[in-house]
Amino acid sequence: MTSLRESGRDAAADEGRKGRFLSFGYKLMFSYLILTLVHVLVFGYVANWIFVDSVRKQTGDNVQAALRQMRDNIEYRMKDTVRLTDIMYYDDGTATRLRHYREGWYGYESTTTYLLPKVESVLKSTDRRVALAIYLRYETLPEIYNYYNDSDPIVTAGKSYDIYHMWRIQGNSWYREFPSERYGETMKWQQIERDEEFGNISLLRRLIDTGTVHQDREYGFLRLTVKLADLFETVSPDFGQGTLVRIEDSEGRSLYEAGPGSGDSAGKGRKQETPVPEMLTITEPLSEVNWRLVADIPKEWVEKDARKVKLLTLGVGTASFLIFLLAGALLSRHFSRRVSRIVMVLDSFRDGDFRKRIRFKGRDEFAVIAQSINSMVQHIDDLIQQVYVTSLKKKEAELESLQAQINPHFLYNTLSSISLLAKFGQVEQLPRMVSNLALFYRLSLNEGRTIIPVANELEQAKAYLDIQKVKYTDRLDVLFEIEPEVLGCEMVKLLLQPFLENVLKHAWCGDRVHIRVTGRRDGDDIEFRVIDDGVGMRPETVSRLVRMEEPDEEGGYGIRNVIQRIQLHYGKPYGIQICSRLGIGTSVTIRIPCVSRTVPYVQEDEPA
């Protein structure tokens, strides 16, 4: 009874060191607070989300409508630019005259009376600043162009036109990559040559001679250059402070920007790699080209009204939290008193004190729990002594039973060897064998103790081998390698002898066998090994021995007996491990915990 209560107090101390639990009163209070906080947070989050979403939606609709208006204006200017090029594109007379072009008076008349007036009519059809360049395949036609002194032609001349030969652009990549012709549809807006530097963009189109057999015969190329500022004149960031509006091409490069820091200028080909987290981005595609209008609006500006809702929600939530905190503290204190009394008495039971009892007034659930606990503890107190003592006796009886299986088996084998020695007249060896047998049994009996010093176990093993050396003479070679620190420990007796006996019974390979016995300290364990160079065992035999199946002629009851005694005394983590290969030998590893001796070992003299 005393031992059990001491173990109970040790367990309680271990539990206390692991950490204290949270009391029922605090759990009850925290439950109320969590429910309150969840309610307040959910309400505040939903209200805030609805309001902010409404503001964002309204702002987005307003910005989207403004972007559509900008888009319509941009598309109108782009269509107006296309209309200017249509004057030349759909003019069959120019192609016909150039097709029949001849040097001399006819060529001079065609150029001065038709081609140049046609080009000038294009410039007169608009009040915008443009630069028109026409490239013709007819090299006999003279080139007519201006010299702009390495400057922007639109800024320098306002309106200008140039006529060049086609060979000037045939090596340019933008000309070679121009898409295949679909009459009336193929055109391309692109920044070529120095357009990006000057803030310009060009509309590119082929000039097709429809009067030839091949309808897609190209007789020239047309380039109409306009200022980006003129094309995107209506792009304005009038949505609020910090708003930025830009035009992006199909590759995400910014063609034009309007807003803080942009100077309402060309974007210089900048590419927006990732969206800005502080900005709300709204886009509108341009149907005429693969471009899009992008408006970046500061979220702070969009959500400025949401701050009021957040502050109001925070105030209401804080007030609710304080009210429920007070209510939770009062309720938890009221309901936790009885639970605390139950826990206090149960703690004393855990410490091994079964004398306390619980008393509650009334006939509620707590009174029923108290009555049940009192009855249960009384029964436990009555049964502890009986169960604990019975368990100890059962365990000791099992160890003694297993121990008793070894001695008769070994005695039978040894007496048989003595009988054979007497039968064959080897009388001089009989005293030595009988003396070793007496030493073995004196150490084995050990005054009835199951646990013996490691040194005694090694003496038993040596006595057993000395008995066997009388039988096998020089055919048996034994080597002991034991670390000194192992001798200061205790162990269950007769763990080594069954394996030594198994070697001599089954491991012979020829007429000699070598046995090596080692012992060392491995952390908190002791590791013994019995190694032989015998015939070895098959893998299925090793597996059967370790699993403690029914023994056969290759492994007797001794090995199974050792495994059972080790696990019965030390537990499942300990036992043996067998490694064996046919024709090479076997190694048996015995692992037990290192338990220091309480009484110093004193070697006894052998009897005379």
Coordinates of C-alpha atoms in Angstrom, one line a residue:
M1 CA 0.0 0.0 0.0
T2 CA 2.8 2.4 0.9
S3 CA 4.7 1.6 -2.3
L4 CA 1.6 2.2 -4.4
R5 CA 1.0 5.6 -2.8
E6 CA 4.6 6.6 -3.2
S7 CA 4.4 5.7 -6.9
G8 CA 1.1 7.7 -7.1
R9 CA 2.9 10.8 -5.6
D10 CA 5.8 10.4 -8.1
A11 CA 3.3 10.2 -11.0
A12 CA 1.6 13.3 -9.6
A13 CA 4.9 15.2 -9.4
D14 CA 5.7 14.2 -13.0
E15 CA 2.3 15.5 -14.1
G16 CA 2.9 18.7 -12.2
R17 CA 6.3 19.2 -13.9
K18 CA 4.7 18.8 -17.3
G19 CA 2.5 21.8 -16.8
R20 CA -0.7 23.1 -15.1
F21 CA -4.1 22.8 -16.7
L22 CA -6.5 25.8 -17.1
S23 CA -9.2 25.8 -14.5
F24 CA -12.9 25.3 -15.3
G25 CA -13.7 28.9 -14.3
Y26 CA -11.3 30.3 -16.8
K27 CA -12.4 28.0 -19.5
L28 CA -16.0 29.0 -18.9
M29 CA -15.2 32.7 -18.9
F30 CA -13.1 32.3 -22.1
S31 CA -15.9 30.5 -23.8
Y32 CA -18.2 33.5 -23.1
L33 CA -15.6 35.9 -24.3
I34 CA -14.8 33.9 -27.5
L35 CA -18.5 33.8 -28.4
T36 CA -18.8 37.5 -27.8
L37 CA -15.7 38.3 -29.8
V38 CA -16.8 36.1 -32.7
H39 CA -20.2 37.8 -32.7
V40 CA -18.7 41.3 -32.7
L41 CA -16.0 40.5 -35.2
V42 CA -18.4 38.8 -37.6
F43 CA -20.9 41.6 -37.4
G44 CA -18.2 44.3 -37.8
Y45 CA -16.5 42.4 -40.7
V46 CA -19.8 41.9 -42.6
A47 CA -20.9 45.5 -42.1
N48 CA -17.5 46.9 -43.1
W49 CA -17.3 44.5 -46.1
I50 CA -20.8 45.5 -47.4
F51 CA -20.1 49.2 -47.1
V52 CA -16.6 49.0 -48.6
D53 CA -17.8 46.8 -51.4
S54 CA -20.6 49.3 -52.2
V55 CA -18.1 52.2 -52.3
R56 CA -15.7 50.2 -54.5
K57 CA -18.5 49.2 -56.8
Q58 CA -19.8 52.7 -57.2
T59 CA -16.3 54.1 -57.7
G60 CA -15.5 51.4 -60.2
D61 CA -18.7 52.1 -62.1
N62 CA -17.9 55.8 -62.3
V63 CA -14.3 55.2 -63.3
Q64 CA -15.4 52.5 -65.9
A65 CA -17.9 55.0 -67.4
A66 CA -15.2 57.7 -67.7
L67 CA -12.8 55.2 -69.2
R68 CA -15.5 54.2 -71.8
Q69 CA -15.8 57.9 -72.7
M70 CA -12.0 58.2 -73.1
R71 CA -12.0 55.0 -75.1
D72 CA -14.7 56.4 -77.5
N73 CA -12.7 59.6 -78.0
I74 CA -9.5 57.7 -78.6
E75 CA -11.1 55.3 -81.1
Y76 CA -12.7 58.3 -82.9
R77 CA -9.2 59.9 -83.3
M78 CA -7.8 56.6 -84.4
K79 CA -10.6 56.1 -87.0
D80 CA -10.0 59.7 -88.2
T81 CA -6.3 58.8 -88.7
V82 CA -7.3 55.7 -90.6
R83 CA -9.6 57.8 -92.7
L84 CA -6.7 60.0 -93.7
T85 CA -4.8 56.9 -95.0
D86 CA -7.9 55.7 -96.8
I87 CA -7.5 58.6 -99.2
M88 CA -4.3 57.1 -100.5
Y89 CA -5.1 53.4 -99.8
Y90 CA -8.4 53.3 -101.9
D91 CA -7.1 55.6 -104.7
D92 CA -6.9 53.4 -107.8
G93 CA -5.9 56.4 -109.9
T94 CA -2.5 56.8 -108.2
A95 CA -1.7 53.1 -108.8
T96 CA -2.8 53.3 -112.4
R97 CA -0.7 56.4 -113.2
L98 CA 2.3 54.9 -111.4
R99 CA 1.8 51.6 -113.3
H100 CA 2.1 53.5 -116.7
Y101 CA 4.7 55.8 -115.4
R102 CA 7.2 57.0 -118.0
E103 CA 10.1 59.3 -117.8
G104 CA 9.8 62.7 -119.5
W105 CA 6.8 64.9 -119.8
Y106 CA 4.3 62.2 -118.9
G107 CA 6.1 61.4 -115.6
Y108 CA 6.5 65.1 -114.7
E109 CA 2.8 65.7 -115.4
S110 CA 1.7 62.6 -113.3
T111 CA 3.9 63.7 -110.4
T112 CA 3.0 67.4 -110.3
T113 CA -0.6 67.2 -111.4
Y114 CA -1.8 64.1 -109.6
L115 CA 0.6 62.4 -107.0
L116 CA 1.7 65.5 -105.1
P117 CA -1.8 67.1 -105.0
K118 CA -3.2 63.7 -103.8
V119 CA -0.6 63.7 -100.9
E120 CA -1.3 67.3 -100.1
S121 CA -5.1 66.6 -100.0
V122 CA -4.4 64.1 -97.2
L123 CA -2.7 66.8 -95.1
K124 CA -5.4 69.3 -95.8
S125 CA -8.1 66.8 -94.6
T126 CA -7.1 67.3 -91.0
D127 CA -6.2 70.1 -88.6
R128 CA -4.0 67.8 -86.5
R129 CA -0.2 67.7 -86.7
V130 CA 0.8 64.7 -88.8
A131 CA 3.8 63.5 -90.8
L132 CA 3.1 61.4 -93.9
A133 CA 5.8 59.2 -95.5
I134 CA 5.1 57.2 -98.7
Y135 CA 7.5 54.6 -100.0
L136 CA 7.2 53.6 -103.7
R137 CA 8.7 50.8 -105.7
Y138 CA 9.2 52.9 -108.8
E139 CA 12.9 53.9 -108.5
T140 CA 12.7 56.2 -111.6
L141 CA 10.3 58.4 -109.7
P142 CA 12.3 61.1 -107.9
E143 CA 12.3 61.2 -104.1
I144 CA 10.8 64.2 -102.4
Y145 CA 11.6 64.7 -98.7
N146 CA 12.4 67.3 -96.1
Y147 CA 15.5 67.7 -93.9
Y148 CA 14.5 67.9 -90.3
N149 CA 17.9 68.4 -88.8
D150 CA 17.7 65.3 -86.6
S151 CA 14.5 66.5 -84.9
D152 CA 10.9 65.5 -84.6
P153 CA 9.3 66.1 -88.0
I154 CA 5.9 66.9 -86.5
V155 CA 7.3 69.4 -84.1
T156 CA 9.5 71.0 -86.8
A157 CA 7.1 71.2 -89.7
G158 CA 3.6 70.7 -88.1
K159 CA 2.4 69.0 -91.2
S160 CA 4.7 67.4 -93.7
Y161 CA 5.0 64.7 -96.3
D162 CA 8.0 62.8 -97.7
I163 CA 8.2 60.4 -100.7
Y164 CA 10.9 57.8 -100.7
H165 CA 11.9 54.7 -102.6
M166 CA 11.0 51.3 -101.1
W167 CA 14.6 50.1 -100.8
R168 CA 15.0 52.4 -97.8
I169 CA 12.7 50.3 -95.6
Q170 CA 13.1 46.8 -97.1
G171 CA 15.8 45.9 -94.6
N172 CA 13.9 47.1 -91.5
S173 CA 12.5 44.5 -89.2
W174 CA 9.2 46.3 -88.7
Y175 CA 8.6 46.1 -92.5
R176 CA 9.6 42.4 -92.8
E177 CA 7.4 41.4 -89.9
F178 CA 4.3 43.3 -91.2
P179 CA 1.3 40.9 -91.4
S180 CA 0.0 39.4 -94.6
E181 CA -2.4 41.6 -96.6
R182 CA -6.2 41.4 -96.2
Y183 CA -7.5 44.2 -98.5
G184 CA -9.1 47.0 -96.5
E185 CA -8.3 45.4 -93.1
T186 CA -4.5 45.0 -92.7
M187 CA -3.0 48.0 -90.8
K188 CA -0.8 48.3 -87.7
W189 CA -0.2 51.0 -85.1
Q190 CA 3.4 50.8 -84.1
Q191 CA 6.3 52.9 -82.7
I192 CA 9.1 52.5 -85.2
E193 CA 12.5 54.1 -85.7
R194 CA 12.5 57.2 -83.5
D195 CA 8.8 57.4 -82.7
E196 CA 9.3 56.3 -79.1
E197 CA 12.0 59.0 -78.6
F198 CA 9.8 61.8 -79.9
G199 CA 6.6 60.6 -78.3
N200 CA 5.0 59.6 -81.6
I201 CA 3.2 56.6 -83.1
S202 CA 2.7 55.5 -86.7
L203 CA -0.1 53.9 -88.6
L204 CA 1.4 51.6 -91.2
R205 CA -0.5 50.3 -94.3
R206 CA 0.5 48.8 -97.7
L207 CA -0.5 50.4 -100.9
I208 CA -2.1 47.8 -103.2
D209 CA -2.5 48.0 -107.0
T210 CA -5.9 46.4 -107.6
G211 CA -5.7 46.8 -111.3
T212 CA -3.2 44.1 -111.9
V213 CA -3.7 40.4 -112.3
H214 CA -2.4 39.8 -108.8
Q215 CA -4.8 41.7 -106.5
D216 CA -2.3 41.8 -103.6
R217 CA 0.5 43.4 -105.6
E218 CA 2.2 45.9 -103.4
Y219 CA 3.4 49.1 -105.2
G220 CA 4.2 51.1 -102.1
F221 CA 4.0 51.5 -98.3
L222 CA 2.3 54.3 -96.3
R223 CA 3.3 55.6 -92.9
L224 CA 1.2 58.3 -91.1
T225 CA 2.8 59.5 -87.9
V226 CA 0.9 61.3 -85.2
K227 CA 1.7 62.6 -81.7
L228 CA 0.7 60.4 -78.8
A229 CA -0.4 63.5 -76.9
D230 CA -2.8 64.4 -79.7
L231 CA -4.1 60.8 -80.1
F232 CA -4.7 60.4 -76.3
E233 CA -5.6 64.0 -75.7
T234 CA -8.8 63.1 -73.8
V235 CA -7.0 60.7 -71.4
S236 CA -7.2 62.5 -68.0
P237 CA -6.9 61.3 -64.4
D238 CA -9.9 63.2 -63.1
F239 CA -10.9 60.5 -60.6
G240 CA -9.2 61.8 -57.5
Q241 CA -5.9 62.7 -56.0
G242 CA -3.1 60.3 -56.8
T243 CA -4.9 58.6 -59.8
L244 CA -2.9 57.5 -62.7
V245 CA -4.3 56.6 -66.2
R246 CA -2.2 55.0 -68.9
I247 CA -2.4 53.3 -72.2
E248 CA -0.8 49.8 -72.4
D249 CA -0.1 47.8 -75.6
S250 CA -0.6 44.1 -76.1
E251 CA 2.7 43.3 -74.3
G252 CA 1.9 45.4 -71.3
R253 CA 4.2 48.3 -72.1
S254 CA 3.0 51.8 -71.3
L255 CA 2.5 53.9 -74.4
Y256 CA 1.1 57.0 -72.6
E257 CA 0.6 58.0 -69.0
A258 CA -1.4 60.8 -67.4
G259 CA -1.3 61.5 -63.7
P260 CA 1.1 62.5 -60.8
G261 CA 4.7 62.4 -61.9
S262 CA 3.9 61.4 -65.5
G263 CA 3.7 64.8 -67.0
D264 CA 0.9 63.7 -69.3
S265 CA 3.5 62.2 -71.6
A266 CA 4.5 59.1 -73.5
G267 CA 5.3 56.1 -71.2
K268 CA 8.7 55.5 -72.9
G269 CA 7.8 51.8 -73.2
R270 CA 7.7 51.2 -69.4
K271 CA 6.2 47.8 -68.4
Q272 CA 4.1 47.4 -65.2
E273 CA 5.6 44.1 -63.9
T274 CA 3.2 43.6 -60.9
P275 CA 0.1 45.4 -59.7
V276 CA 0.7 47.9 -56.9
P277 CA -1.0 46.7 -53.7
E278 CA -2.1 50.2 -52.6
M279 CA -3.9 50.7 -55.9
L280 CA -7.3 49.7 -57.3
T281 CA -6.8 48.9 -61.0
I282 CA -9.7 49.3 -63.5
T283 CA -9.2 48.5 -67.2
E284 CA -11.1 49.1 -70.4
P285 CA -10.0 47.5 -73.8
L286 CA -9.8 49.4 -77.0
S287 CA -11.7 47.6 -79.7
E288 CA -9.7 49.1 -82.7
V289 CA -6.4 47.7 -81.5
N290 CA -5.1 45.3 -78.9
W291 CA -4.6 48.1 -76.4
R292 CA -6.3 48.9 -73.1
L293 CA -7.0 51.8 -70.9
V294 CA -5.7 51.3 -67.3
A295 CA -6.7 53.5 -64.3
D296 CA -4.8 53.1 -61.0
I297 CA -6.8 54.6 -58.2
P298 CA -5.4 54.8 -54.6
K299 CA -7.4 52.4 -52.3
E300 CA -6.9 55.0 -49.5
W301 CA -9.0 57.4 -51.6
V302 CA -11.6 54.8 -52.4
E303 CA -11.9 53.6 -48.8
K304 CA -11.7 56.9 -47.0
D305 CA -15.4 56.6 -45.9
A306 CA -14.8 53.1 -44.6
R307 CA -12.6 54.4 -41.8
K308 CA -15.7 55.8 -40.1
V309 CA -17.4 52.4 -40.1
K310 CA -14.3 50.8 -38.8
L311 CA -14.0 53.3 -35.9
L312 CA -17.7 52.8 -35.1
T313 CA -17.4 49.1 -35.2
L314 CA -14.3 49.2 -33.0
G315 CA -16.1 51.3 -30.4
V316 CA -19.2 49.1 -30.3
G317 CA -17.0 46.0 -30.1
T318 CA -14.9 47.3 -27.3
A319 CA -17.9 48.3 -25.2
S320 CA -19.5 44.9 -25.8
F321 CA -16.3 43.1 -24.9
L322 CA -16.0 44.9 -21.6
I323 CA -19.7 44.2 -20.7
F324 CA -19.3 40.5 -21.5
L325 CA -16.0 40.3 -19.7
L326 CA -17.7 41.4 -16.5
A327 CA -20.7 39.0 -17.1
G328 CA -18.4 36.2 -17.9
A329 CA -16.3 36.7 -14.8
L330 CA -19.4 36.6 -12.5
L331 CA -20.9 33.5 -14.2
S332 CA -17.7 31.6 -14.3
R333 CA -17.1 32.3 -10.6
H334 CA -20.6 31.1 -9.7
F335 CA -20.3 27.8 -11.7
S336 CA -16.7 26.9 -11.1
R337 CA -16.7 26.7 -7.3
R338 CA -18.0 23.2 -7.1
V339 CA -15.8 22.0 -10.0
S340 CA -12.8 23.4 -8.2
R341 CA -13.7 21.4 -5.0
I342 CA -14.0 18.2 -7.1
V343 CA -10.6 18.8 -8.8
M344 CA -9.0 19.5 -5.4
V345 CA -10.2 16.2 -4.0
L346 CA -9.2 14.3 -7.1
D347 CA -5.7 15.8 -6.9
S348 CA -5.4 14.4 -3.4
F349 CA -6.5 11.0 -4.8
R350 CA -3.8 11.3 -7.5
D351 CA -1.2 12.0 -4.8
G352 CA -2.2 8.7 -3.1
D353 CA -4.3 10.2 -0.3
F354 CA -7.7 8.3 -0.4
R355 CA -9.0 9.6 2.9
K356 CA -10.7 12.8 1.6
R357 CA -14.3 12.8 0.6
I358 CA -16.6 15.2 -1.3
R359 CA -19.8 16.6 0.2
F360 CA -22.4 18.7 -1.6
K361 CA -25.7 20.0 -0.4
G362 CA -28.7 19.5 -2.7
R363 CA -29.7 16.9 -5.2
D364 CA -28.2 18.1 -8.4
E365 CA -25.7 16.6 -10.8
F366 CA -22.8 17.6 -8.6
A367 CA -24.2 15.7 -5.6
V368 CA -24.5 12.5 -7.8
I369 CA -20.9 13.0 -9.0
A370 CA -19.6 13.4 -5.5
Q371 CA -21.4 10.3 -4.3
S372 CA -20.1 8.2 -7.2
I373 CA -16.5 9.4 -6.7
N374 CA -16.6 8.6 -2.9
S375 CA -17.9 5.1 -3.6
M376 CA -15.3 4.5 -6.4
V377 CA -12.4 5.7 -4.2
Q378 CA -13.4 3.4 -1.4
H379 CA -13.4 0.4 -3.6
I380 CA -10.0 1.4 -5.1
D381 CA -8.5 1.8 -1.7
D382 CA -9.7 -1.7 -0.7
L383 CA -8.4 -3.4 -3.9
I384 CA -5.0 -1.7 -4.3
Q385 CA -3.2 -4.0 -1.7
Q386 CA -4.7 -7.1 -3.2
V387 CA -4.1 -6.3 -6.8
Y388 CA -0.6 -4.9 -6.3
V389 CA 0.7 -7.8 -4.1
T390 CA -0.9 -10.4 -6.4
S391 CA 0.8 -8.9 -9.4
L392 CA 4.2 -9.0 -7.8
K393 CA 3.8 -12.6 -6.7
K394 CA 2.7 -13.6 -10.1
K395 CA 5.7 -12.0 -11.8
E396 CA 8.1 -13.6 -9.3
A397 CA 6.5 -17.0 -9.9
E398 CA 6.8 -16.7 -13.7
L399 CA 10.5 -15.8 -13.3
E400 CA 11.1 -18.7 -11.0
S401 CA 9.2 -21.1 -13.4
L402 CA 11.3 -20.0 -16.3
Q403 CA 14.5 -20.3 -14.3
A404 CA 13.6 -23.8 -13.2
Q405 CA 13.4 -24.9 -16.8
I406 CA 17.2 -24.4 -17.3
N407 CA 18.8 -26.3 -14.4
P408 CA 17.3 -29.8 -15.0
H409 CA 18.2 -29.6 -18.7
F410 CA 21.8 -28.6 -18.1
L411 CA 22.2 -31.1 -15.3
Y412 CA 21.0 -33.9 -17.5
N413 CA 23.5 -33.0 -20.2
T414 CA 26.4 -32.7 -17.8
L415 CA 25.6 -36.0 -16.0
S416 CA 25.6 -37.7 -19.4
S417 CA 29.0 -36.3 -20.1
I418 CA 30.3 -37.5 -16.7
S419 CA 28.9 -41.0 -17.4
L420 CA 30.7 -41.1 -20.8
L421 CA 34.0 -40.1 -19.2
A422 CA 33.6 -42.8 -16.6
K423 CA 32.6 -45.3 -19.3
F424 CA 35.7 -44.6 -21.4
G425 CA 38.0 -44.7 -18.4
Q426 CA 38.9 -41.0 -18.3
V427 CA 38.8 -40.9 -14.5
E428 CA 41.4 -38.2 -14.1
Q429 CA 39.0 -35.6 -15.7
L430 CA 36.0 -36.5 -13.5
P431 CA 37.1 -34.4 -10.4
R432 CA 37.5 -31.3 -12.5
M433 CA 34.2 -31.7 -14.2
V434 CA 32.4 -32.4 -10.9
S435 CA 34.1 -29.4 -9.3
N436 CA 33.0 -27.1 -12.2
L437 CA 29.5 -28.5 -11.9
A438 CA 29.4 -27.7 -8.2
L439 CA 30.7 -24.2 -8.9
F440 CA 28.1 -23.7 -11.6
Y441 CA 25.2 -24.7 -9.4
R442 CA 26.4 -22.8 -6.4
L443 CA 26.5 -19.6 -8.6
S444 CA 23.2 -20.6 -10.2
L445 CA 21.3 -21.1 -7.0
N446 CA 22.7 -17.8 -5.5
E447 CA 20.7 -18.2 -2.4
G448 CA 17.5 -18.2 -4.4
R449 CA 18.0 -14.8 -5.9
T450 CA 17.0 -14.2 -9.6
I451 CA 19.1 -11.0 -10.0
I452 CA 22.8 -11.5 -9.7
P453 CA 25.9 -9.4 -10.3
V454 CA 27.2 -9.5 -13.9
A455 CA 30.5 -10.9 -12.6
N456 CA 28.6 -14.0 -11.2
E457 CA 26.9 -14.5 -14.6
L458 CA 30.3 -14.5 -16.3
E459 CA 31.7 -17.0 -13.7
Q460 CA 28.7 -19.3 -14.4
A461 CA 29.4 -19.1 -18.1
K462 CA 33.1 -19.8 -17.6
A463 CA 32.3 -22.7 -15.3
Y464 CA 30.0 -24.1 -17.9
L465 CA 32.6 -23.8 -20.6
D466 CA 35.2 -25.4 -18.4
I467 CA 32.9 -28.4 -18.0
Q468 CA 32.6 -28.6 -21.8
K469 CA 36.3 -28.2 -22.3
V470 CA 36.8 -31.5 -20.5
K471 CA 34.6 -33.1 -23.1
Y472 CA 35.9 -31.3 -26.2
T473 CA 39.5 -30.6 -25.1
D474 CA 41.5 -28.4 -27.6
R475 CA 38.7 -28.4 -30.2
L476 CA 36.9 -25.7 -28.2
D477 CA 38.5 -22.2 -28.1
V478 CA 36.8 -19.4 -26.0
L479 CA 37.7 -15.7 -25.6
F480 CA 36.0 -13.3 -23.1
E481 CA 36.2 -9.5 -23.8
I482 CA 34.4 -7.7 -21.0
E483 CA 34.6 -4.0 -20.2
P484 CA 35.4 -3.4 -16.5
E485 CA 32.5 -0.9 -16.0
V486 CA 30.0 -3.6 -16.9
L487 CA 31.0 -5.6 -13.8
G488 CA 29.4 -3.0 -11.6
C489 CA 25.9 -3.9 -12.7
E490 CA 23.2 -6.5 -12.0
M491 CA 21.3 -8.8 -14.4
V492 CA 18.9 -11.7 -14.5
K493 CA 20.9 -14.9 -14.1
L494 CA 21.6 -17.5 -16.7
L495 CA 21.2 -15.4 -19.9
L496 CA 24.6 -16.3 -21.5
Q497 CA 24.7 -20.1 -20.8
P498 CA 21.8 -21.1 -23.1
F499 CA 23.5 -19.5 -26.1
L500 CA 26.9 -21.1 -25.3
E501 CA 25.1 -24.4 -25.0
N502 CA 23.4 -23.8 -28.4
V503 CA 26.8 -23.1 -30.1
L504 CA 28.2 -26.4 -28.8
K505 CA 25.1 -28.3 -29.8
H506 CA 24.4 -26.9 -33.3
A507 CA 27.3 -24.8 -34.5
W508 CA 30.1 -27.3 -35.2
C509 CA 31.7 -26.9 -38.6
G510 CA 34.4 -29.5 -38.8
D511 CA 36.2 -30.6 -35.6
R512 CA 36.8 -27.1 -34.1
V513 CA 34.7 -24.1 -33.0
H514 CA 35.7 -20.7 -31.7
I515 CA 33.5 -18.7 -29.3
R516 CA 33.9 -15.0 -28.4
V517 CA 31.9 -13.4 -25.6
T518 CA 31.9 -9.6 -25.3
G519 CA 30.3 -7.2 -22.9
R520 CA 30.1 -3.4 -23.1
R521 CA 28.2 -0.4 -21.9
D522 CA 26.0 1.2 -24.6
G523 CA 24.4 4.4 -23.1
D524 CA 22.0 3.3 -20.5
D525 CA 22.1 -0.3 -21.6
I526 CA 24.4 -3.3 -21.4
E527 CA 25.1 -5.2 -24.6
F528 CA 26.5 -8.8 -24.5
R529 CA 27.4 -10.7 -27.7
V530 CA 28.1 -14.4 -28.2
I531 CA 29.9 -14.9 -31.5
D532 CA 30.9 -18.2 -33.1
D533 CA 32.5 -19.3 -36.4
G534 CA 30.2 -22.3 -36.8
V535 CA 27.9 -23.6 -39.5
G536 CA 25.4 -20.7 -39.1
M537 CA 21.6 -20.7 -39.5
R538 CA 19.1 -20.2 -42.3
P539 CA 17.1 -16.9 -42.2
E540 CA 13.8 -18.6 -41.6
T541 CA 15.3 -20.4 -38.6
V542 CA 16.6 -17.0 -37.1
S543 CA 13.1 -15.5 -37.7
R544 CA 11.4 -18.4 -36.0
L545 CA 13.7 -18.1 -32.9
V546 CA 13.2 -14.4 -32.5
R547 CA 9.4 -14.7 -32.9
M548 CA 9.6 -17.4 -30.1
E549 CA 7.7 -20.0 -32.2
E550 CA 7.8 -23.7 -31.3
P551 CA 11.4 -24.8 -31.0
D552 CA 13.0 -27.5 -33.1
E553 CA 16.3 -29.3 -33.3
E554 CA 18.1 -26.1 -34.4
G555 CA 17.1 -24.0 -31.4
G556 CA 16.0 -25.5 -28.1
Y557 CA 13.9 -24.1 -25.3
G558 CA 16.9 -22.2 -23.9
I559 CA 16.7 -19.3 -26.4
R560 CA 12.9 -18.8 -26.1
N561 CA 13.4 -19.1 -22.3
V562 CA 16.0 -16.2 -22.3
I563 CA 13.8 -14.0 -24.5
Q564 CA 10.8 -14.5 -22.2
R565 CA 12.7 -13.9 -19.0
I566 CA 14.3 -10.7 -20.4
Q567 CA 11.0 -9.2 -21.5
L568 CA 9.2 -10.3 -18.4
H569 CA 11.7 -8.6 -16.1
Y570 CA 12.8 -5.6 -18.2
G571 CA 9.9 -5.1 -20.7
K572 CA 9.4 -5.3 -24.4
P573 CA 12.1 -2.9 -25.6
Y574 CA 14.8 -5.4 -24.5
G575 CA 15.6 -8.8 -25.7
I576 CA 18.0 -10.5 -28.2
Q577 CA 19.0 -10.0 -31.8
I578 CA 20.4 -12.8 -34.0
C579 CA 22.6 -12.4 -37.1
S580 CA 23.7 -15.5 -38.9
R581 CA 25.0 -16.6 -42.3
L582 CA 25.4 -20.2 -43.4
G583 CA 29.1 -21.3 -43.5
I584 CA 30.3 -18.1 -41.7
G585 CA 28.8 -18.2 -38.2
T586 CA 26.3 -16.6 -35.8
S587 CA 26.3 -13.5 -33.6
V588 CA 23.7 -13.2 -30.8
T589 CA 23.3 -9.8 -29.2
I590 CA 21.7 -9.6 -25.7
R591 CA 20.5 -6.1 -24.6
I592 CA 19.4 -5.3 -21.1
P593 CA 19.2 -2.1 -19.1
C594 CA 22.2 -1.1 -17.0
V595 CA 21.2 -1.4 -13.3
S596 CA 24.0 -0.6 -10.8
R597 CA 24.6 -3.1 -7.9
T598 CA 23.5 -2.0 -4.5
V599 CA 26.0 -4.4 -2.7
P600 CA 29.6 -4.5 -3.8
Y601 CA 30.6 -7.8 -5.4
V602 CA 33.1 -10.0 -3.5
Q603 CA 34.4 -13.0 -5.4
E604 CA 34.1 -16.2 -3.4
D605 CA 36.7 -18.9 -3.2
E606 CA 35.9 -22.1 -5.0
P607 CA 35.3 -25.1 -2.8
A608 CA 38.1 -27.5 -2.3

